[in-house]
Amino acid sequence: MNELHKKVQVIILHRTNDIINTLLLQTKKDRGEYWQNVTGSVDGDESWEDAASRELEEETGLKGEVHLIDMVFKFHDRWDRDVEERVYYAEVDDTKVTISEEEHQSFKWCNSDDLSEKDFGHANNFQAFKEALRCIKE
């Protein structure tokens, strides 16, 4: 049996008055050039929450408190690993993004009301985004 590979997904939100914007990152050409939320692996004995905070900063240059969403994705990845991905969101004050050029080629802030599943490369990214919106609107 494969060892479980632990991953995090972080939805980044920024609120201006009544508008909630979501940050999407575009993967590089060799990774499919699709749009996604922040994603990354949990390193060694790092906690899930620490991994989410680290990935947030590494992939965007932004800092914010991460909040766990009651949503877990389990799947088998292209490297033949069994993956468990836990989902977090972060509301950030700053919108000045510095992407990790190792993984991404572009980014965009989108009005959350205008996003649909077709804007995301994977359905689980859209599902996580919708749940993050629900959480912050409660």
PDB file of C-alpha atoms in Angstrom:
ATOM      1  CA  MET A   1       0.000   0.000   0.000  1.00  0.00           C
ATOM      2  CA  ASN A   2       1.222   3.486  -0.876  1.00  0.00           C
ATOM      3  CA  GLU A   3       2.143   5.927   1.851  1.00  0.00           C
ATOM      4  CA  LEU A   4      -0.412   8.735   2.028  1.00  0.00           C
ATOM      5  CA  HIS A   5       0.780  11.974   0.438  1.00  0.00           C
ATOM      6  CA  LYS A   6      -0.562  14.976   2.369  1.00  0.00           C
ATOM      7  CA  LYS A   7      -1.479  18.176   0.527  1.00  0.00           C
ATOM      8  CA  VAL A   8      -3.181  21.468   1.285  1.00  0.00           C
ATOM      9  CA  GLN A   9      -5.288  23.778  -0.838  1.00  0.00           C
ATOM     10  CA  VAL A  10      -5.698  27.424   0.165  1.00  0.00           C
ATOM     11  CA  ILE A  11      -8.352  29.759  -1.250  1.00  0.00           C
ATOM     12  CA  ILE A  12      -7.215  33.377  -1.010  1.00  0.00           C
ATOM     13  CA  LEU A  13      -9.887  36.019  -0.598  1.00  0.00           C
ATOM     14  CA  HIS A  14      -9.755  39.804  -0.420  1.00  0.00           C
ATOM     15  CA  ARG A  15     -12.742  41.916   0.579  1.00  0.00           C
ATOM     16  CA  THR A  16     -13.277  45.484  -0.635  1.00  0.00           C
ATOM     17  CA  ASN A  17     -16.547  46.950   0.606  1.00  0.00           C
ATOM     18  CA  ASP A  18     -19.177  44.432  -0.555  1.00  0.00           C
ATOM     19  CA  ILE A  19     -16.993  42.779  -3.204  1.00  0.00           C
ATOM     20  CA  ILE A  20     -15.058  39.597  -2.453  1.00  0.00           C
ATOM     21  CA  ASN A  21     -12.203  38.883  -4.850  1.00  0.00           C
ATOM     22  CA  THR A  22     -10.474  35.535  -5.228  1.00  0.00           C
ATOM     23  CA  LEU A  23      -6.876  34.997  -6.289  1.00  0.00           C
ATOM     24  CA  LEU A  24      -6.247  32.444  -9.032  1.00  0.00           C
ATOM     25  CA  LEU A  25      -2.801  31.252 -10.076  1.00  0.00           C
ATOM     26  CA  GLN A  26      -1.982  29.956 -13.557  1.00  0.00           C
ATOM     27  CA  THR A  27       0.292  26.932 -13.685  1.00  0.00           C
ATOM     28  CA  LYS A  28       3.257  26.939 -16.038  1.00  0.00           C
ATOM     29  CA  LYS A  29       3.040  25.479 -19.536  1.00  0.00           C
ATOM     30  CA  ASP A  30       4.674  22.172 -18.508  1.00  0.00           C
ATOM     31  CA  ARG A  31       2.002  21.779 -15.801  1.00  0.00           C
ATOM     32  CA  GLY A  32      -1.000  22.453 -18.059  1.00  0.00           C
ATOM     33  CA  GLU A  33      -1.486  26.260 -17.892  1.00  0.00           C
ATOM     34  CA  TYR A  34      -4.705  25.928 -15.890  1.00  0.00           C
ATOM     35  CA  TRP A  35      -5.987  28.241 -13.158  1.00  0.00           C
ATOM     36  CA  GLN A  36      -6.035  27.067  -9.564  1.00  0.00           C
ATOM     37  CA  ASN A  37      -5.966  27.999  -5.897  1.00  0.00           C
ATOM     38  CA  VAL A  38      -2.744  27.735  -3.911  1.00  0.00           C
ATOM     39  CA  THR A  39      -1.842  24.054  -3.508  1.00  0.00           C
ATOM     40  CA  GLY A  40       1.127  22.262  -2.035  1.00  0.00           C
ATOM     41  CA  SER A  41       2.501  19.380  -0.043  1.00  0.00           C
ATOM     42  CA  VAL A  42       2.875  19.024   3.694  1.00  0.00           C
ATOM     43  CA  ASP A  43       6.616  18.689   4.421  1.00  0.00           C
ATOM     44  CA  GLY A  44       7.857  15.996   6.814  1.00  0.00           C
ATOM     45  CA  ASP A  45       6.364  16.403  10.281  1.00  0.00           C
ATOM     46  CA  GLU A  46       4.927  19.855   9.461  1.00  0.00           C
ATOM     47  CA  SER A  47       1.325  20.372  10.575  1.00  0.00           C
ATOM     48  CA  TRP A  48      -1.428  20.784   7.991  1.00  0.00           C
ATOM     49  CA  GLU A  49      -2.016  24.369   9.154  1.00  0.00           C
ATOM     50  CA  ASP A  50       1.684  25.262   9.030  1.00  0.00           C
ATOM     51  CA  ALA A  51       1.848  23.846   5.495  1.00  0.00           C
ATOM     52  CA  ALA A  52      -1.153  25.947   4.437  1.00  0.00           C
ATOM     53  CA  SER A  53       0.448  29.124   5.858  1.00  0.00           C
ATOM     54  CA  ARG A  54       3.799  28.331   4.253  1.00  0.00           C
ATOM     55  CA  GLU A  55       2.289  27.551   0.839  1.00  0.00           C
ATOM     56  CA  LEU A  56       0.236  30.759   0.981  1.00  0.00           C
ATOM     57  CA  GLU A  57       3.389  32.819   1.467  1.00  0.00           C
ATOM     58  CA  GLU A  58       5.660  30.785  -0.844  1.00  0.00           C
ATOM     59  CA  GLU A  59       3.293  30.832  -3.816  1.00  0.00           C
ATOM     60  CA  THR A  60       1.955  34.389  -3.489  1.00  0.00           C
ATOM     61  CA  GLY A  61       4.138  36.423  -1.133  1.00  0.00           C
ATOM     62  CA  LEU A  62       0.984  37.131   0.890  1.00  0.00           C
ATOM     63  CA  LYS A  63       0.444  36.537   4.585  1.00  0.00           C
ATOM     64  CA  GLY A  64      -2.806  35.817   6.330  1.00  0.00           C
ATOM     65  CA  GLU A  65      -4.398  33.632   8.933  1.00  0.00           C
ATOM     66  CA  VAL A  66      -5.490  30.325   7.444  1.00  0.00           C
ATOM     67  CA  HIS A  67      -8.796  28.751   8.436  1.00  0.00           C
ATOM     68  CA  LEU A  68      -9.620  25.074   8.019  1.00  0.00           C
ATOM     69  CA  ILE A  69     -12.697  24.229   5.965  1.00  0.00           C
ATOM     70  CA  ASP A  70     -14.530  20.987   6.692  1.00  0.00           C
ATOM     71  CA  MET A  71     -13.660  19.560   3.278  1.00  0.00           C
ATOM     72  CA  VAL A  72     -11.169  16.848   2.345  1.00  0.00           C
ATOM     73  CA  PHE A  73     -10.349  15.510  -1.115  1.00  0.00           C
ATOM     74  CA  LYS A  74      -8.910  12.029  -1.579  1.00  0.00           C
ATOM     75  CA  PHE A  75      -7.499  11.039  -4.953  1.00  0.00           C
ATOM     76  CA  HIS A  76      -4.738   9.192  -6.755  1.00  0.00           C
ATOM     77  CA  ASP A  77      -2.251  11.547  -8.435  1.00  0.00           C
ATOM     78  CA  ARG A  78      -0.164  11.344 -11.612  1.00  0.00           C
ATOM     79  CA  TRP A  79       2.841  10.088  -9.583  1.00  0.00           C
ATOM     80  CA  ASP A  80       0.834   7.018  -8.472  1.00  0.00           C
ATOM     81  CA  ARG A  81       0.356   8.333  -4.923  1.00  0.00           C
ATOM     82  CA  ASP A  82      -2.723   8.223  -2.726  1.00  0.00           C
ATOM     83  CA  VAL A  83      -3.368  11.838  -1.740  1.00  0.00           C
ATOM     84  CA  GLU A  84      -5.355  13.474   1.047  1.00  0.00           C
ATOM     85  CA  GLU A  85      -5.839  17.199   0.490  1.00  0.00           C
ATOM     86  CA  ARG A  86      -7.249  19.394   3.245  1.00  0.00           C
ATOM     87  CA  VAL A  87      -8.744  22.765   2.400  1.00  0.00           C
ATOM     88  CA  TYR A  88      -8.115  26.161   3.991  1.00  0.00           C
ATOM     89  CA  TYR A  89      -8.980  29.737   3.187  1.00  0.00           C
ATOM     90  CA  ALA A  90      -7.286  33.009   4.057  1.00  0.00           C
ATOM     91  CA  GLU A  91      -8.655  36.527   3.903  1.00  0.00           C
ATOM     92  CA  VAL A  92      -5.801  38.876   3.090  1.00  0.00           C
ATOM     93  CA  ASP A  93      -5.515  42.647   3.367  1.00  0.00           C
ATOM     94  CA  ASP A  94      -2.750  43.054   0.791  1.00  0.00           C
ATOM     95  CA  THR A  95      -3.307  42.405  -2.920  1.00  0.00           C
ATOM     96  CA  LYS A  96       0.316  42.784  -4.063  1.00  0.00           C
ATOM     97  CA  VAL A  97       1.145  39.273  -5.243  1.00  0.00           C
ATOM     98  CA  THR A  98       4.599  37.853  -5.932  1.00  0.00           C
ATOM     99  CA  ILE A  99       4.090  34.460  -7.564  1.00  0.00           C
ATOM    100  CA  SER A 100       6.463  31.536  -7.311  1.00  0.00           C
ATOM    101  CA  GLU A 101       7.831  31.408 -10.855  1.00  0.00           C
ATOM    102  CA  GLU A 102       8.861  27.771 -10.372  1.00  0.00           C
ATOM    103  CA  GLU A 103       5.200  26.727 -10.401  1.00  0.00           C
ATOM    104  CA  HIS A 104       3.133  29.558 -11.865  1.00  0.00           C
ATOM    105  CA  GLN A 105       3.310  31.907 -14.813  1.00  0.00           C
ATOM    106  CA  SER A 106       0.532  34.343 -13.977  1.00  0.00           C
ATOM    107  CA  PHE A 107      -2.117  35.341 -11.464  1.00  0.00           C
ATOM    108  CA  LYS A 108      -5.362  37.294 -11.401  1.00  0.00           C
ATOM    109  CA  TRP A 109      -7.764  38.659  -8.837  1.00  0.00           C
ATOM    110  CA  CYS A 110     -11.343  37.807  -9.863  1.00  0.00           C
ATOM    111  CA  ASN A 111     -14.668  39.035  -8.588  1.00  0.00           C
ATOM    112  CA  SER A 112     -15.942  35.951  -6.787  1.00  0.00           C
ATOM    113  CA  ASP A 113     -19.458  36.510  -8.120  1.00  0.00           C
ATOM    114  CA  ASP A 114     -18.153  36.084 -11.683  1.00  0.00           C
ATOM    115  CA  LEU A 115     -16.325  32.778 -11.190  1.00  0.00           C
ATOM    116  CA  SER A 116     -17.683  29.427 -12.349  1.00  0.00           C
ATOM    117  CA  GLU A 117     -16.338  25.899 -12.549  1.00  0.00           C
ATOM    118  CA  LYS A 118     -14.921  26.570 -16.046  1.00  0.00           C
ATOM    119  CA  ASP A 119     -12.510  29.135 -14.537  1.00  0.00           C
ATOM    120  CA  PHE A 120     -10.704  26.397 -12.581  1.00  0.00           C
ATOM    121  CA  GLY A 121      -8.505  23.600 -13.902  1.00  0.00           C
ATOM    122  CA  HIS A 122      -9.938  21.057 -11.455  1.00  0.00           C
ATOM    123  CA  ALA A 123     -13.457  20.632 -10.124  1.00  0.00           C
ATOM    124  CA  ASN A 124     -12.196  20.267  -6.537  1.00  0.00           C
ATOM    125  CA  ASN A 125     -10.642  23.763  -6.756  1.00  0.00           C
ATOM    126  CA  PHE A 126     -14.064  25.185  -7.665  1.00  0.00           C
ATOM    127  CA  GLN A 127     -15.820  23.191  -4.926  1.00  0.00           C
ATOM    128  CA  ALA A 128     -13.290  24.450  -2.368  1.00  0.00           C
ATOM    129  CA  PHE A 129     -13.717  28.037  -3.580  1.00  0.00           C
ATOM    130  CA  LYS A 130     -17.512  27.824  -3.207  1.00  0.00           C
ATOM    131  CA  GLU A 131     -17.185  26.415   0.320  1.00  0.00           C
ATOM    132  CA  ALA A 132     -14.697  29.139   1.318  1.00  0.00           C
ATOM    133  CA  LEU A 133     -17.162  31.791   0.124  1.00  0.00           C
ATOM    134  CA  ARG A 134     -19.943  30.164   2.114  1.00  0.00           C
ATOM    135  CA  CYS A 135     -17.746  30.159   5.218  1.00  0.00           C
ATOM    136  CA  ILE A 136     -16.857  33.844   5.099  1.00  0.00           C
ATOM    137  CA  LYS A 137     -20.418  34.932   4.305  1.00  0.00           C
ATOM    138  CA  GLU A 138     -21.836  33.223   7.414  1.00  0.00           C
TER     139      GLU A 138
END
